[in-house]
Short mmCIF file of C-alpha atoms in Angstrom, two decimals:
data_model
loop_
_atom_site.label_atom_id
_atom_site.label_comp_id
_atom_site.label_asym_id
_atom_site.label_seq_id
_atom_site.Cartn_x
_atom_site.Cartn_y
_atom_site.Cartn_z
CA MET A 1 -19.93 4.68 40.89
CA THR A 2 -22.26 1.33 41.10
CA LEU A 3 -21.63 -2.18 39.99
CA PHE A 4 -23.98 -1.80 37.51
CA ALA A 5 -23.29 1.90 36.09
CA PHE A 6 -19.70 0.32 35.30
CA LEU A 7 -20.86 -2.60 33.86
CA CYS A 8 -22.70 -0.27 31.74
CA TYR A 9 -19.88 1.55 30.97
CA VAL A 10 -17.88 -1.45 30.07
CA THR A 11 -20.78 -2.80 27.53
CA PHE A 12 -20.96 0.54 26.09
CA VAL A 13 -17.08 0.55 24.99
CA ILE A 14 -17.26 -2.99 24.34
CA ILE A 15 -20.09 -2.18 21.95
CA ALA A 16 -18.58 1.16 20.72
CA LEU A 17 -14.80 -0.66 19.91
CA ILE A 18 -16.65 -3.30 17.67
CA LEU A 19 -18.83 -1.06 15.92
CA TYR A 20 -16.15 1.42 15.11
CA GLN A 21 -13.66 -0.45 15.07
CA ARG A 22 -12.82 0.61 11.28
CA ASN A 23 -12.75 3.98 12.34
CA PHE A 24 -9.75 2.78 14.47
CA ILE A 25 -7.70 1.29 11.89
CA ILE A 26 -8.57 2.74 8.44
CA CYS A 27 -7.45 6.47 8.92
CA ASP A 28 -8.26 8.75 5.87
CA ASP A 29 -9.85 12.12 5.52
CA LEU A 30 -13.08 10.90 7.73
CA ILE A 31 -11.11 10.31 10.56
CA ILE A 32 -8.24 13.23 10.73
CA SER A 33 -8.36 16.19 9.17
CA ARG A 34 -6.23 17.42 5.99
CA PRO A 35 -6.26 20.02 3.86
CA ARG A 36 -8.52 19.04 1.39
CA THR A 37 -7.77 22.24 -1.54
CA LEU A 38 -6.62 21.44 -4.81
CA ILE A 39 -2.68 21.80 -5.21
CA PRO A 40 -1.62 23.42 -8.45
CA LEU A 41 -0.13 20.86 -10.89
CA ASN A 42 2.50 23.53 -11.83
CA THR A 43 4.03 23.59 -8.16
CA TRP A 44 4.92 19.83 -9.13
CA LYS A 45 6.03 20.70 -13.10
CA ASN A 46 8.92 22.08 -11.27
CA MET A 47 9.91 19.11 -9.83
CA PHE A 48 8.80 16.25 -12.38
CA TYR A 49 9.22 16.55 -16.27
CA HIS A 50 5.27 16.05 -16.54
CA VAL A 51 2.49 15.32 -14.92
CA ASP A 52 -1.25 14.10 -15.60
CA GLU A 53 -3.51 14.86 -12.73
CA VAL A 54 -6.42 12.41 -13.12
CA TRP A 55 -10.01 11.96 -11.46
CA VAL A 56 -11.29 8.45 -11.72
CA GLU A 57 -14.51 7.57 -11.54
CA THR A 58 -15.18 4.10 -9.45
CA PRO A 59 -18.78 1.94 -9.71
CA ASP A 60 -19.94 3.80 -6.47
CA HIS A 61 -19.78 6.80 -7.96
CA SER A 62 -16.84 8.33 -5.97
CA ARG A 63 -14.18 10.14 -7.63
CA LEU A 64 -10.80 9.03 -6.86
CA HIS A 65 -7.56 11.18 -7.30
CA ALA A 66 -4.44 10.04 -9.18
CA TRP A 67 -1.32 11.48 -10.77
CA ILE A 68 0.26 9.92 -13.51
CA ILE A 69 4.11 11.01 -13.23
CA TYR A 70 6.11 10.59 -16.70
CA GLN A 71 9.82 10.65 -17.19
CA PRO A 72 11.45 12.10 -20.22
CA ASP A 73 11.05 10.51 -23.64
CA PRO A 74 11.64 7.90 -24.33
CA LEU A 75 9.60 6.40 -21.58
CA PRO A 76 11.55 3.69 -19.24
CA LYS A 77 10.15 0.14 -19.30
CA THR A 78 9.28 0.23 -15.70
CA THR A 79 5.96 1.77 -14.30
CA MET A 80 5.72 2.02 -10.60
CA LEU A 81 1.96 1.98 -8.92
CA TYR A 82 2.59 3.10 -5.78
CA CYS A 83 -0.40 2.32 -2.85
CA HIS A 84 0.18 4.57 0.16
CA GLY A 85 -0.13 3.64 3.82
CA ASN A 86 -2.63 4.34 6.25
CA SER A 87 -3.42 8.00 7.07
CA GLY A 88 -1.07 8.80 3.89
CA SER A 89 -1.90 10.86 0.54
CA ILE A 90 -0.15 11.79 -2.36
CA LEU A 91 0.49 14.87 -1.07
CA THR A 92 2.00 13.22 2.09
CA THR A 93 4.19 11.24 -0.03
CA MET A 94 5.24 13.78 -2.55
CA ASN A 95 8.82 13.98 -1.18
CA LYS A 96 9.67 10.16 -0.88
CA LEU A 97 8.28 9.90 -4.87
CA HIS A 98 10.32 12.83 -6.01
CA ALA A 99 13.35 10.67 -4.87
CA PHE A 100 11.78 7.21 -6.33
CA TYR A 101 11.57 9.40 -9.33
CA THR A 102 15.01 10.99 -9.64
CA LYS A 103 17.09 7.60 -8.09
CA LEU A 104 15.37 4.80 -9.61
CA HIS A 105 13.88 6.77 -12.78
CA LEU A 106 10.60 5.07 -12.83
CA ASN A 107 6.97 6.47 -14.66
CA LEU A 108 4.75 6.44 -11.48
CA VAL A 109 1.65 6.32 -10.75
CA VAL A 110 0.43 6.95 -7.29
CA PHE A 111 -3.48 7.65 -6.29
CA ASP A 112 -5.76 8.53 -2.97
CA TYR A 113 -8.09 5.47 -1.68
CA HIS A 114 -12.21 6.50 -1.40
CA GLY A 115 -11.88 9.32 1.46
CA PHE A 116 -8.37 9.77 1.45
CA GLY A 117 -6.78 13.33 0.43
CA GLN A 118 -8.96 14.87 -2.25
CA SER A 119 -10.77 11.34 -3.30
CA THR A 120 -14.25 11.11 -2.87
CA GLY A 121 -16.42 8.40 -0.65
CA TYR A 122 -15.99 6.32 2.00
CA CYS A 123 -12.93 3.89 2.79
CA GLN A 124 -15.10 0.49 3.97
CA ASN A 125 -12.79 -1.98 4.63
CA GLU A 126 -9.60 -3.58 3.08
CA GLN A 127 -11.36 -4.77 0.03
CA THR A 128 -12.13 -1.27 -0.74
CA LEU A 129 -8.53 -0.48 -0.98
CA VAL A 130 -7.82 -3.40 -3.88
CA ASP A 131 -10.85 -2.34 -5.66
CA ASP A 132 -9.18 1.44 -6.06
CA ALA A 133 -5.94 0.06 -7.01
CA CYS A 134 -7.73 -2.16 -9.39
CA VAL A 135 -9.57 0.73 -11.01
CA ILE A 136 -6.58 2.89 -11.01
CA TYR A 137 -4.37 0.41 -12.66
CA ASN A 138 -6.88 -0.17 -15.46
CA ARG A 139 -7.21 3.90 -15.93
CA CYS A 140 -3.85 4.64 -15.84
CA ILE A 141 -2.05 1.94 -16.83
CA VAL A 142 -3.73 -0.39 -19.17
CA GLU A 143 -5.44 2.32 -20.87
CA ASN A 144 -3.10 4.83 -21.12
CA PRO A 145 -1.62 4.59 -24.44
CA ARG A 146 1.92 6.32 -22.99
CA LEU A 147 1.93 3.25 -20.41
CA GLN A 148 0.13 0.04 -21.60
CA HIS A 149 2.83 -1.36 -23.17
CA THR A 150 5.41 -0.97 -20.00
CA ALA A 151 6.23 -3.55 -16.80
CA VAL A 152 4.27 -2.41 -13.58
CA THR A 153 6.02 -2.96 -10.16
CA LEU A 154 3.61 -2.50 -7.57
CA TYR A 155 4.87 -1.14 -4.23
CA GLY A 156 2.87 -0.99 -1.68
CA VAL A 157 3.60 0.65 1.77
CA SER A 158 2.01 -0.67 5.09
CA LEU A 159 -1.87 -0.49 4.90
CA GLY A 160 -1.11 -0.36 0.79
CA GLY A 161 0.36 -3.67 1.27
CA TYR A 162 -3.39 -5.11 1.24
CA ALA A 163 -3.73 -2.99 -1.97
CA VAL A 164 -0.63 -4.72 -4.09
CA LEU A 165 -1.96 -8.27 -2.75
CA GLY A 166 -5.04 -8.14 -3.53
CA LEU A 167 -4.86 -6.43 -6.97
CA CYS A 168 -1.64 -8.99 -8.21
CA SER A 169 -4.00 -11.93 -6.98
CA ASN A 170 -6.71 -10.61 -9.99
CA PRO A 171 -6.51 -12.69 -12.76
CA ASP A 172 -6.62 -9.30 -15.15
CA VAL A 173 -3.58 -8.13 -14.09
CA VAL A 174 -0.22 -8.43 -15.41
CA ILE A 175 2.70 -7.44 -13.63
CA GLN A 176 6.54 -7.35 -13.25
CA SER A 177 7.08 -7.86 -9.51
CA ILE A 178 5.97 -6.41 -6.20
CA VAL A 179 7.63 -4.54 -3.20
CA LEU A 180 6.36 -4.74 -0.14
CA GLU A 181 7.49 -2.04 2.49
CA ASN A 182 6.61 -3.01 6.68
CA THR A 183 3.20 -3.93 5.26
CA LEU A 184 0.72 -6.23 7.52
CA PHE A 185 0.44 -9.86 7.73
CA SER A 186 -3.15 -9.32 8.40
CA LEU A 187 -5.15 -7.03 10.47
CA ASP A 188 -6.01 -9.80 13.08
CA HIS A 189 -2.56 -10.20 13.49
CA VAL A 190 -2.43 -6.26 14.25
CA LEU A 191 -5.46 -6.08 16.06
CA GLN A 192 -4.46 -8.91 19.01
CA ARG A 193 -1.40 -7.21 19.76
CA SER A 194 -2.94 -4.13 20.72
CA SER A 195 -4.22 -2.84 24.24
CA LEU A 196 -7.71 -1.74 22.70
CA PHE A 197 -8.54 -4.73 20.64
CA LYS A 198 -6.69 -7.90 22.31
CA TRP A 199 -9.24 -9.09 24.72
CA ILE A 200 -11.86 -8.68 21.79
CA PRO A 201 -12.76 -12.22 20.08
CA SER A 202 -11.46 -12.51 16.64
CA CYS A 203 -14.59 -13.68 15.35
CA TRP A 204 -16.36 -9.92 16.25
CA TYR A 205 -13.75 -7.88 13.69
CA PHE A 206 -15.58 -6.56 10.73
CA LEU A 207 -12.30 -6.43 8.80
CA HIS A 208 -11.10 -10.08 7.80
CA VAL A 209 -9.78 -10.22 4.41
CA SER A 210 -5.70 -10.46 5.21
CA ASN A 211 -2.66 -10.28 3.55
CA GLU A 212 -2.09 -14.31 4.76
CA SER A 213 -5.10 -15.25 2.27
CA TRP A 214 -3.79 -13.32 -0.73
CA MET A 215 -0.61 -14.39 -0.18
CA TYR A 216 -1.94 -17.84 -0.90
CA GLN A 217 -3.99 -16.69 -4.18
CA ILE A 218 -0.72 -14.94 -6.27
CA PRO A 219 1.42 -16.76 -8.60
CA THR A 220 3.94 -18.54 -7.36
CA ASN A 221 6.43 -17.12 -9.90
CA THR A 222 5.72 -13.64 -8.51
CA PRO A 223 9.33 -11.42 -7.68
CA ILE A 224 8.89 -10.15 -4.09
CA LEU A 225 10.84 -7.65 -2.22
CA PHE A 226 9.95 -7.20 1.19
CA ILE A 227 11.11 -4.51 3.10
CA SER A 228 11.18 -4.30 6.63
CA SER A 229 12.75 -2.70 10.14
CA LYS A 230 13.89 -4.45 13.23
CA HIS A 231 12.75 -1.21 15.22
CA ASP A 232 9.54 -0.48 13.18
CA PRO A 233 7.34 0.57 16.15
CA ILE A 234 4.04 0.55 14.60
CA LEU A 235 3.66 -2.80 12.72
CA SER A 236 6.28 -5.43 14.49
CA TYR A 237 8.64 -7.08 11.68
CA SER A 238 7.04 -10.36 12.68
CA ASN A 239 4.40 -9.16 10.27
CA THR A 240 6.99 -9.54 7.24
CA ILE A 241 7.89 -12.66 8.72
CA GLY A 242 4.96 -14.50 8.44
CA LEU A 243 4.36 -13.21 4.92
CA HIS A 244 8.11 -14.57 4.18
CA HIS A 245 7.28 -17.63 5.59
CA ILE A 246 4.12 -18.54 2.99
CA ALA A 247 6.37 -17.41 0.31
CA LEU A 248 8.93 -19.61 1.33
CA LYS A 249 5.78 -22.73 1.79
CA ARG A 250 4.65 -22.11 -1.53
CA ASP A 251 7.79 -22.71 -2.83
CA MET A 252 8.14 -19.09 -4.70
CA LYS A 253 11.46 -18.85 -6.29
CA HIS A 254 11.98 -15.09 -6.62
CA VAL A 255 12.01 -13.55 -3.27
CA HIS A 256 13.86 -11.47 -1.99
CA CYS A 257 14.22 -9.66 1.73
CA LEU A 258 15.70 -6.16 2.95
CA LEU A 259 15.46 -5.98 7.16
CA PHE A 260 16.80 -2.95 8.31
CA SER A 261 18.70 -3.35 12.24
CA ASP A 262 19.62 0.39 12.37
CA PRO A 263 17.52 1.48 15.23
CA SER A 264 17.39 4.90 13.95
CA ILE A 265 15.10 3.14 10.83
CA GLY A 266 11.01 2.97 11.81
CA HIS A 267 8.21 2.47 9.96
CA ILE A 268 8.60 3.95 6.53
CA ASN A 269 11.23 6.45 6.75
CA ALA A 270 14.25 4.12 5.30
CA TRP A 271 14.06 6.30 2.38
CA LYS A 272 15.45 9.06 3.98
CA SER A 273 17.48 7.68 6.08
CA LEU A 274 21.48 7.16 6.42
CA GLN A 275 20.66 3.78 4.69
CA SER A 276 18.79 5.35 1.78
CA HIS A 277 21.72 4.46 -0.63
CA VAL A 278 21.22 0.52 0.69
CA PHE A 279 17.27 1.15 0.37
CA PHE A 280 17.15 2.56 -3.46
CA SER A 281 20.04 0.47 -4.68
CA GLU A 282 18.17 -3.04 -3.12
CA ILE A 283 15.19 -1.59 -4.80
CA GLN A 284 16.57 -0.43 -8.38
CA HIS A 285 18.29 -4.30 -8.22
CA PHE A 286 15.40 -5.97 -7.70
CA ILE A 287 13.46 -4.20 -10.16
CA GLU A 288 16.03 -4.28 -13.41
CA LYS A 289 16.98 -8.16 -12.33
CA TYR A 290 12.91 -8.61 -13.09
CA SER A 291 12.48 -6.43 -16.00
CA MET A 292 11.80 -9.14 -18.48
CA PHE A 293 9.27 -10.79 -16.29
CA LYS A 294 5.38 -10.47 -16.84
CA VAL A 295 3.39 -12.23 -13.87
CA LYS A 296 -0.34 -13.49 -14.38
CA ASN A 297 -2.99 -15.31 -12.22
CA VAL A 298 -3.76 -17.98 -14.32
CA PHE A 299 -6.21 -19.26 -11.35
#
């Protein structure tokens, strides 16, 4: 290979990484093939008391797929809006959601972002995640007569942390608390530690909105539970440390951390590990402690 050909090849690779970096980071159904056939609702009625399957239209005329999972009457006072992680979907989180449902006794709202699972459209960037969470929050909780008077806990897993913190910074959103499980400090933070992107200047990244910036926008009285693992092979727990540092810097009074040091606990498997009892008891205690809280961004 001549020097010219080599330089052309390297230039091509760099341009491809820059132009298609979104495809390396946000892995939805356009990137990873998954079954798109509808699962009969009756299949899940055997697992839950009652499920409403909802299709929510977005401003760009895409359709988001969501499930509203109710506890038996009288309904609990808390509803959890669950924002799943990268390359996930409602179906891939069903076992975990069932554990939340039976152990924490919460109403659950779970959905797929643009292009994920059975939702249509294309997830452009982090802001799409936030906008989708906002649409689901309004349609499935605020406008839902059965849930509109319940307290809302936002739960973000990995990439879903973007949706949670972005939603919490919205002045029209009223919540009780948020839980962040192995989420990102910022995509820049992750990319700069990636073998693919670490040598590309951060000013060339297309995905710039970060949880770091949203952490400075959420109300300082927001109760937050950070969950992380020291042996997470996907996202270093330094991401959680970074977000926790901002919370302390802002003098947030209701910040809690759950850090697992067990080597068998990786990215998002604490719920089914030998430490699962700790995982669920800490979440339950956290939610119950702030059951009377109402957090609203006044900025």
